[in-house]
Amino acid sequence: MEMNVSNNEHVDVAPKKKGGLNPAFILPILLIVGIAIYIFVLGSPNNFKEDARIAGQASVAFADLDAKELHPSSFMGIIYMGGPIVPILITFMITVIVFSFERFFVLRKASGAGNLDNFVVKVRSLLNQNRVDEALEECDRQQGSVGNVVKEGLTTYKALAHDTSLNKEQKMVALNKAIEEATTLEMPMLEKNMMILSTLGTVATLVALLGTVIGMIKAFFALGSGGGTPDAAALSIGISEALINTALGIGTSAIAIILYNYFTSKIDGLTYKIDEIAMSIQQSFAEFH
C-alpha cells in the first residue's frame, strides 16, 4: 500500500519534468530571426560602399541586385556576400546559443539550491547514522533533480522499514526499483534538447560544405565564361562565398560540439551523484533493517 502511495507521487511529479523549450515552436521562430538578421542587419545599405547604395537606390533590397554591384565596406557586408546558405547557418548559430542557455539554466536548477557536493556528503553522513528524517529535510532544502530522486528513495526507505509483508531481499529490490524509477523520471528533463546540439554539431558542417560547393561552382563558372577572359568580379565573389560559408559552418559546429560535451559532462556528474547517494541508501537499509 505504501508503494502505491509512492507510485502516485511519481505520477504527480512526472508532468513537471517536461520543462524546457519546445523545439517545434522555437525553431521556426529562430529561422525567421536568422533570415531577418541576414536581410536587415547584414544586408543593410550601411554595410556597403556608396556606389552600391546608389545602384540599389537605398530602398531596393540587395537581393534584387547583381552581386557584382555590391562592394562591402564592413565585416557584416562581407558575411552577407556569403549567399543564400548564410541565413541557414545564422539560424544554426542562434539555435545553438538559445538552447545552450536553456540547458545551462535547466541543469543549474537541477543541481538544486545548495552546494551539491556538500549535500551528498551530508546525506551520506546522516544515512550512516540512520537519521532518515533529517536526510529528508536536507532533500527539501536542496530540491533539484538530485534532491527529488533522493527524497523519493528515502520516502520509500521509510515505507519499507515499517512493511512486515516483505522479506529483506524483497525490500531491497523494491527500494532499488523506486530509486531507478525516480531517476528515470528526472532524466528526460536533463537530456531534453541535447540532441539539437549534437545534430547541429554535424549538420552545420555539412550545410556549410553545401555553401562552399555552391560558391566554388560559381567561381569555376566565372573562369569558364567570357570567351577566355575570366570574370574577375564573379570569380572573387564565388570564392568569398565559399570561404564565408565554410567559416560560419565550422564555427557553429565547433561551438555546438564543445557545449554538447560540456552539458553531457554536467548530466553525467548529476547522475553520478544520484548513484552515489542511492548506494548509501541501500547500504543503510541493509545495515539497519
CSV table of C-alpha atoms in Angstrom, one decimal:
chain,number,residue,atom,x,y,z
A,1,MET,CA,0.0,0.0,0.0
A,2,GLU,CA,2.8,2.3,0.8
A,3,MET,CA,4.4,1.5,-2.5
A,4,ASN,CA,1.2,2.5,-4.3
A,5,VAL,CA,1.4,5.9,-2.5
A,6,SER,CA,5.0,6.2,-3.7
A,7,ASN,CA,3.8,5.5,-7.3
A,8,ASN,CA,1.1,8.2,-7.0
A,9,GLU,CA,3.8,10.6,-6.1
A,10,HIS,CA,5.6,9.7,-9.3
A,11,VAL,CA,2.5,10.4,-11.3
A,12,ASP,CA,2.2,13.8,-9.7
A,13,VAL,CA,5.8,14.8,-10.3
A,14,ALA,CA,6.3,13.4,-13.8
A,15,PRO,CA,4.4,16.2,-15.7
A,16,LYS,CA,6.7,18.8,-14.1
A,17,LYS,CA,9.7,17.1,-15.7
A,18,LYS,CA,8.7,18.2,-19.2
A,19,GLY,CA,10.2,21.6,-18.8
A,20,GLY,CA,12.4,23.5,-21.2
A,21,LEU,CA,11.8,25.0,-24.7
A,22,ASN,CA,9.6,23.3,-27.2
A,23,PRO,CA,11.7,22.9,-30.4
A,24,ALA,CA,8.7,22.6,-32.7
A,25,PHE,CA,7.7,26.1,-31.6
A,26,ILE,CA,11.1,27.7,-31.2
A,27,LEU,CA,12.9,26.5,-34.3
A,28,PRO,CA,10.6,28.2,-36.8
A,29,ILE,CA,10.9,31.5,-34.9
A,30,LEU,CA,14.7,31.2,-34.9
A,31,LEU,CA,14.6,30.6,-38.6
A,32,ILE,CA,12.6,33.8,-39.1
A,33,VAL,CA,15.0,35.7,-36.9
A,34,GLY,CA,18.0,34.3,-38.8
A,35,ILE,CA,16.5,35.4,-42.2
A,36,ALA,CA,15.7,38.8,-40.7
A,37,ILE,CA,19.3,39.3,-39.5
A,38,TYR,CA,20.6,38.3,-42.9
A,39,ILE,CA,18.3,40.7,-44.8
A,40,PHE,CA,18.0,43.7,-42.5
A,41,VAL,CA,21.2,43.6,-40.4
A,42,LEU,CA,23.9,42.1,-42.7
A,43,GLY,CA,22.2,43.4,-45.8
A,44,SER,CA,21.8,46.9,-44.5
A,45,PRO,CA,22.9,49.5,-47.1
A,46,ASN,CA,25.2,51.0,-44.5
A,47,ASN,CA,27.4,47.9,-44.8
A,48,PHE,CA,28.2,48.6,-48.4
A,49,LYS,CA,30.0,51.3,-50.3
A,50,GLU,CA,28.2,54.4,-51.6
A,51,ASP,CA,28.2,53.2,-55.3
A,52,ALA,CA,26.3,50.0,-54.2
A,53,ARG,CA,23.8,52.0,-52.3
A,54,ILE,CA,23.2,54.3,-55.2
A,55,ALA,CA,22.8,51.3,-57.5
A,56,GLY,CA,20.3,49.9,-55.1
A,57,GLN,CA,18.6,53.3,-54.7
A,58,ALA,CA,18.8,52.8,-50.9
A,59,SER,CA,15.2,51.5,-50.8
A,60,VAL,CA,15.6,48.4,-53.1
A,61,ALA,CA,16.5,45.2,-51.4
A,62,PHE,CA,20.0,43.9,-52.2
A,63,ALA,CA,18.6,40.5,-53.1
A,64,ASP,CA,17.4,42.2,-56.3
A,65,LEU,CA,20.8,43.3,-57.3
A,66,ASP,CA,23.6,41.5,-59.1
A,67,ALA,CA,26.2,40.6,-56.5
A,68,LYS,CA,28.9,42.2,-58.7
A,69,GLU,CA,27.3,45.6,-57.9
A,70,LEU,CA,27.8,45.2,-54.2
A,71,HIS,CA,31.0,46.3,-52.5
A,72,PRO,CA,31.1,45.6,-48.8
A,73,SER,CA,32.6,48.2,-46.6
A,74,SER,CA,32.3,46.3,-43.3
A,75,PHE,CA,32.6,42.7,-42.0
A,76,MET,CA,28.8,42.3,-41.9
A,77,GLY,CA,28.6,43.2,-45.5
A,78,ILE,CA,31.3,40.6,-46.3
A,79,ILE,CA,29.2,37.9,-44.4
A,80,TYR,CA,26.1,39.0,-46.4
A,81,MET,CA,28.0,38.1,-49.6
A,82,GLY,CA,28.1,34.5,-48.5
A,83,GLY,CA,24.8,33.9,-50.3
A,84,PRO,CA,21.5,32.1,-49.5
A,85,ILE,CA,23.1,29.5,-47.3
A,86,VAL,CA,24.2,32.2,-44.8
A,87,PRO,CA,20.8,32.7,-43.2
A,88,ILE,CA,20.5,29.0,-42.6
A,89,LEU,CA,23.9,29.0,-40.8
A,90,ILE,CA,23.0,32.1,-38.9
A,91,THR,CA,19.8,30.2,-37.7
A,92,PHE,CA,22.0,27.3,-36.7
A,93,MET,CA,24.2,29.6,-34.6
A,94,ILE,CA,21.3,31.3,-32.9
A,95,THR,CA,19.8,27.9,-32.2
A,96,VAL,CA,23.0,26.7,-30.5
A,97,ILE,CA,23.1,29.8,-28.4
A,98,VAL,CA,19.4,29.7,-27.4
A,99,PHE,CA,19.4,26.0,-26.4
A,100,SER,CA,22.7,26.3,-24.7
A,101,PHE,CA,21.4,29.0,-22.4
A,102,GLU,CA,18.3,26.9,-21.9
A,103,ARG,CA,20.3,23.8,-20.9
A,104,PHE,CA,22.5,25.9,-18.7
A,105,PHE,CA,19.6,27.2,-16.6
A,106,VAL,CA,17.8,23.8,-16.5
A,107,LEU,CA,20.9,22.0,-15.3
A,108,ARG,CA,21.7,24.6,-12.8
A,109,LYS,CA,18.2,24.3,-11.4
A,110,ALA,CA,18.6,20.5,-11.5
A,111,SER,CA,21.6,20.8,-9.2
A,112,GLY,CA,19.5,22.3,-6.5
A,113,ALA,CA,19.6,25.3,-4.2
A,114,GLY,CA,22.8,24.4,-2.3
A,115,ASN,CA,26.2,23.0,-3.0
A,116,LEU,CA,25.7,19.6,-4.5
A,117,ASP,CA,28.9,18.1,-3.1
A,118,ASN,CA,28.1,19.3,0.4
A,119,PHE,CA,24.6,17.9,0.1
A,120,VAL,CA,25.9,14.4,-0.9
A,121,VAL,CA,28.3,14.3,2.0
A,122,LYS,CA,25.7,15.4,4.5
A,123,VAL,CA,23.0,13.0,3.3
A,124,ARG,CA,25.5,10.1,3.4
A,125,SER,CA,26.6,11.1,6.8
A,126,LEU,CA,23.0,11.1,8.1
A,127,LEU,CA,22.3,7.8,6.5
A,128,ASN,CA,25.3,6.2,8.2
A,129,GLN,CA,23.6,7.3,11.5
A,130,ASN,CA,20.2,6.1,10.3
A,131,ARG,CA,18.8,9.7,10.6
A,132,VAL,CA,16.4,9.4,7.7
A,133,ASP,CA,14.0,12.2,8.7
A,134,GLU,CA,16.9,14.7,8.9
A,135,ALA,CA,18.1,13.5,5.5
A,136,LEU,CA,14.6,14.1,4.1
A,137,GLU,CA,14.8,17.7,5.5
A,138,GLU,CA,18.0,18.1,3.6
A,139,CYS,CA,16.3,17.0,0.4
A,140,ASP,CA,13.6,19.6,0.9
A,141,ARG,CA,16.2,22.3,1.3
A,142,GLN,CA,18.3,21.1,-1.7
A,143,GLN,CA,15.5,20.4,-4.2
A,144,GLY,CA,16.5,20.0,-7.8
A,145,SER,CA,16.8,16.6,-9.6
A,146,VAL,CA,19.2,15.1,-7.2
A,147,GLY,CA,17.2,16.2,-4.2
A,148,ASN,CA,14.0,14.8,-5.8
A,149,VAL,CA,15.4,11.4,-6.5
A,150,VAL,CA,17.0,11.1,-3.1
A,151,LYS,CA,13.8,12.2,-1.4
A,152,GLU,CA,11.8,9.6,-3.3
A,153,GLY,CA,14.3,6.9,-2.3
A,154,LEU,CA,14.2,8.0,1.4
A,155,THR,CA,10.4,8.1,1.3
A,156,THR,CA,10.3,4.5,0.0
A,157,TYR,CA,13.0,3.7,2.6
A,158,LYS,CA,10.7,4.7,5.5
A,159,ALA,CA,7.7,2.9,4.0
A,160,LEU,CA,9.6,-0.3,3.6
A,161,ALA,CA,11.1,-0.1,7.1
A,162,HIS,CA,7.6,-0.5,8.5
A,163,ASP,CA,6.4,-3.0,6.0
A,164,THR,CA,6.1,-6.5,7.5
A,165,SER,CA,4.7,-8.2,4.4
A,166,LEU,CA,8.1,-8.4,2.6
A,167,ASN,CA,11.3,-10.0,3.5
A,168,LYS,CA,14.6,-8.1,3.4
A,169,GLU,CA,15.6,-9.2,-0.1
A,170,GLN,CA,12.2,-8.1,-1.5
A,171,LYS,CA,12.5,-4.8,0.3
A,172,MET,CA,15.9,-4.2,-1.2
A,173,VAL,CA,14.6,-4.9,-4.7
A,174,ALA,CA,11.6,-2.6,-4.1
A,175,LEU,CA,13.9,0.2,-2.8
A,176,ASN,CA,16.3,-0.1,-5.8
A,177,LYS,CA,13.3,-0.1,-8.2
A,178,ALA,CA,11.9,3.1,-6.6
A,179,ILE,CA,15.2,4.9,-6.9
A,180,GLU,CA,15.6,3.8,-10.6
A,181,GLU,CA,12.1,4.9,-11.4
A,182,ALA,CA,12.7,8.3,-9.8
A,183,THR,CA,15.9,8.7,-11.7
A,184,THR,CA,14.1,7.7,-15.0
A,185,LEU,CA,11.6,10.5,-14.4
A,186,GLU,CA,14.3,13.1,-14.0
A,187,MET,CA,16.5,12.1,-17.0
A,188,PRO,CA,14.2,13.3,-19.8
A,189,MET,CA,14.3,16.9,-18.3
A,190,LEU,CA,18.1,16.8,-18.1
A,191,GLU,CA,18.6,15.4,-21.6
A,192,LYS,CA,15.9,17.3,-23.4
A,193,ASN,CA,17.1,19.3,-26.4
A,194,MET,CA,20.6,17.8,-26.1
A,195,MET,CA,20.0,16.1,-29.5
A,196,ILE,CA,19.7,19.5,-31.1
A,197,LEU,CA,23.2,20.5,-30.1
A,198,SER,CA,24.5,17.1,-31.1
A,199,THR,CA,22.8,17.3,-34.5
A,200,LEU,CA,23.9,20.8,-35.3
A,201,GLY,CA,27.5,19.8,-34.4
A,202,THR,CA,27.4,17.7,-37.5
A,203,VAL,CA,24.7,19.3,-39.8
A,204,ALA,CA,26.2,22.8,-39.6
A,205,THR,CA,29.4,21.5,-41.2
A,206,LEU,CA,27.5,19.7,-44.0
A,207,VAL,CA,25.3,22.7,-44.8
A,208,ALA,CA,28.5,24.9,-44.8
A,209,LEU,CA,30.0,22.4,-47.2
A,210,LEU,CA,27.0,22.8,-49.5
A,211,GLY,CA,27.5,26.6,-49.4
A,212,THR,CA,31.2,26.1,-50.2
A,213,VAL,CA,30.4,23.8,-53.1
A,214,ILE,CA,27.9,26.4,-54.5
A,215,GLY,CA,30.5,29.1,-54.2
A,216,MET,CA,33.2,27.1,-55.9
A,217,ILE,CA,30.8,26.2,-58.7
A,218,LYS,CA,30.2,30.0,-59.2
A,219,ALA,CA,33.9,30.6,-59.2
A,220,PHE,CA,34.7,27.9,-61.8
A,221,PHE,CA,31.7,29.1,-63.9
A,222,ALA,CA,33.3,32.6,-63.9
A,223,LEU,CA,36.6,31.1,-65.0
A,224,GLY,CA,34.9,29.3,-67.9
A,225,SER,CA,32.8,32.2,-69.1
A,226,GLY,CA,33.6,35.4,-71.0
A,227,GLY,CA,35.2,33.8,-74.1
A,228,GLY,CA,38.6,33.1,-72.5
A,229,THR,CA,38.6,36.2,-70.3
A,230,PRO,CA,37.6,35.2,-66.7
A,231,ASP,CA,35.1,37.5,-65.0
A,232,ALA,CA,37.3,38.6,-62.1
A,233,ALA,CA,34.4,40.0,-60.0
A,234,ALA,CA,32.3,36.9,-60.3
A,235,LEU,CA,35.4,34.7,-59.6
A,236,SER,CA,36.2,36.6,-56.4
A,237,ILE,CA,32.6,36.6,-55.3
A,238,GLY,CA,32.3,32.8,-55.8
A,239,ILE,CA,35.5,32.2,-53.8
A,240,SER,CA,34.5,34.5,-51.0
A,241,GLU,CA,31.0,32.9,-50.8
A,242,ALA,CA,32.7,29.5,-50.4
A,243,LEU,CA,35.0,30.7,-47.7
A,244,ILE,CA,32.3,32.6,-45.8
A,245,ASN,CA,30.1,29.5,-45.6
A,246,THR,CA,33.0,27.4,-44.6
A,247,ALA,CA,33.9,29.7,-41.7
A,248,LEU,CA,30.3,30.0,-40.4
A,249,GLY,CA,29.8,26.3,-40.6
A,250,ILE,CA,33.0,25.3,-38.9
A,251,GLY,CA,32.5,28.0,-36.2
A,252,THR,CA,28.9,26.9,-35.4
A,253,SER,CA,29.8,23.2,-35.4
A,254,ALA,CA,32.8,23.7,-33.1
A,255,ILE,CA,30.7,25.7,-30.6
A,256,ALA,CA,27.9,23.1,-30.7
A,257,ILE,CA,30.2,20.2,-30.1
A,258,ILE,CA,32.0,21.9,-27.2
A,259,LEU,CA,28.8,22.9,-25.5
A,260,TYR,CA,27.2,19.5,-26.1
A,261,ASN,CA,30.2,17.8,-24.4
A,262,TYR,CA,30.1,20.3,-21.6
A,263,PHE,CA,26.4,19.7,-20.8
A,264,THR,CA,26.9,16.0,-21.2
A,265,SER,CA,29.6,16.0,-18.6
A,266,LYS,CA,27.3,18.0,-16.3
A,267,ILE,CA,24.5,15.5,-16.7
A,268,ASP,CA,26.9,12.6,-16.1
A,269,GLY,CA,28.0,14.4,-12.9
A,270,LEU,CA,24.4,14.7,-11.7
A,271,THR,CA,23.8,11.1,-12.5
A,272,TYR,CA,26.9,10.1,-10.6
A,273,LYS,CA,25.8,12.0,-7.5
A,274,ILE,CA,22.4,10.2,-7.7
A,275,ASP,CA,24.1,6.8,-7.9
A,276,GLU,CA,26.4,7.7,-5.1
A,277,ILE,CA,23.6,8.5,-2.7
A,278,ALA,CA,21.5,5.6,-3.9
A,279,MET,CA,24.3,3.3,-2.9
A,280,SER,CA,24.4,4.8,0.5
A,281,ILE,CA,20.6,4.5,0.9
A,282,GLN,CA,20.8,0.8,0.0
A,283,GLN,CA,23.7,0.2,2.3
A,284,SER,CA,22.0,2.0,5.2
A,285,PHE,CA,18.8,0.0,4.7
A,286,ALA,CA,20.7,-3.3,4.6
A,287,GLU,CA,22.6,-2.4,7.8
A,288,PHE,CA,19.7,-1.1,9.9
A,289,HIS,CA,16.8,-3.1,8.6
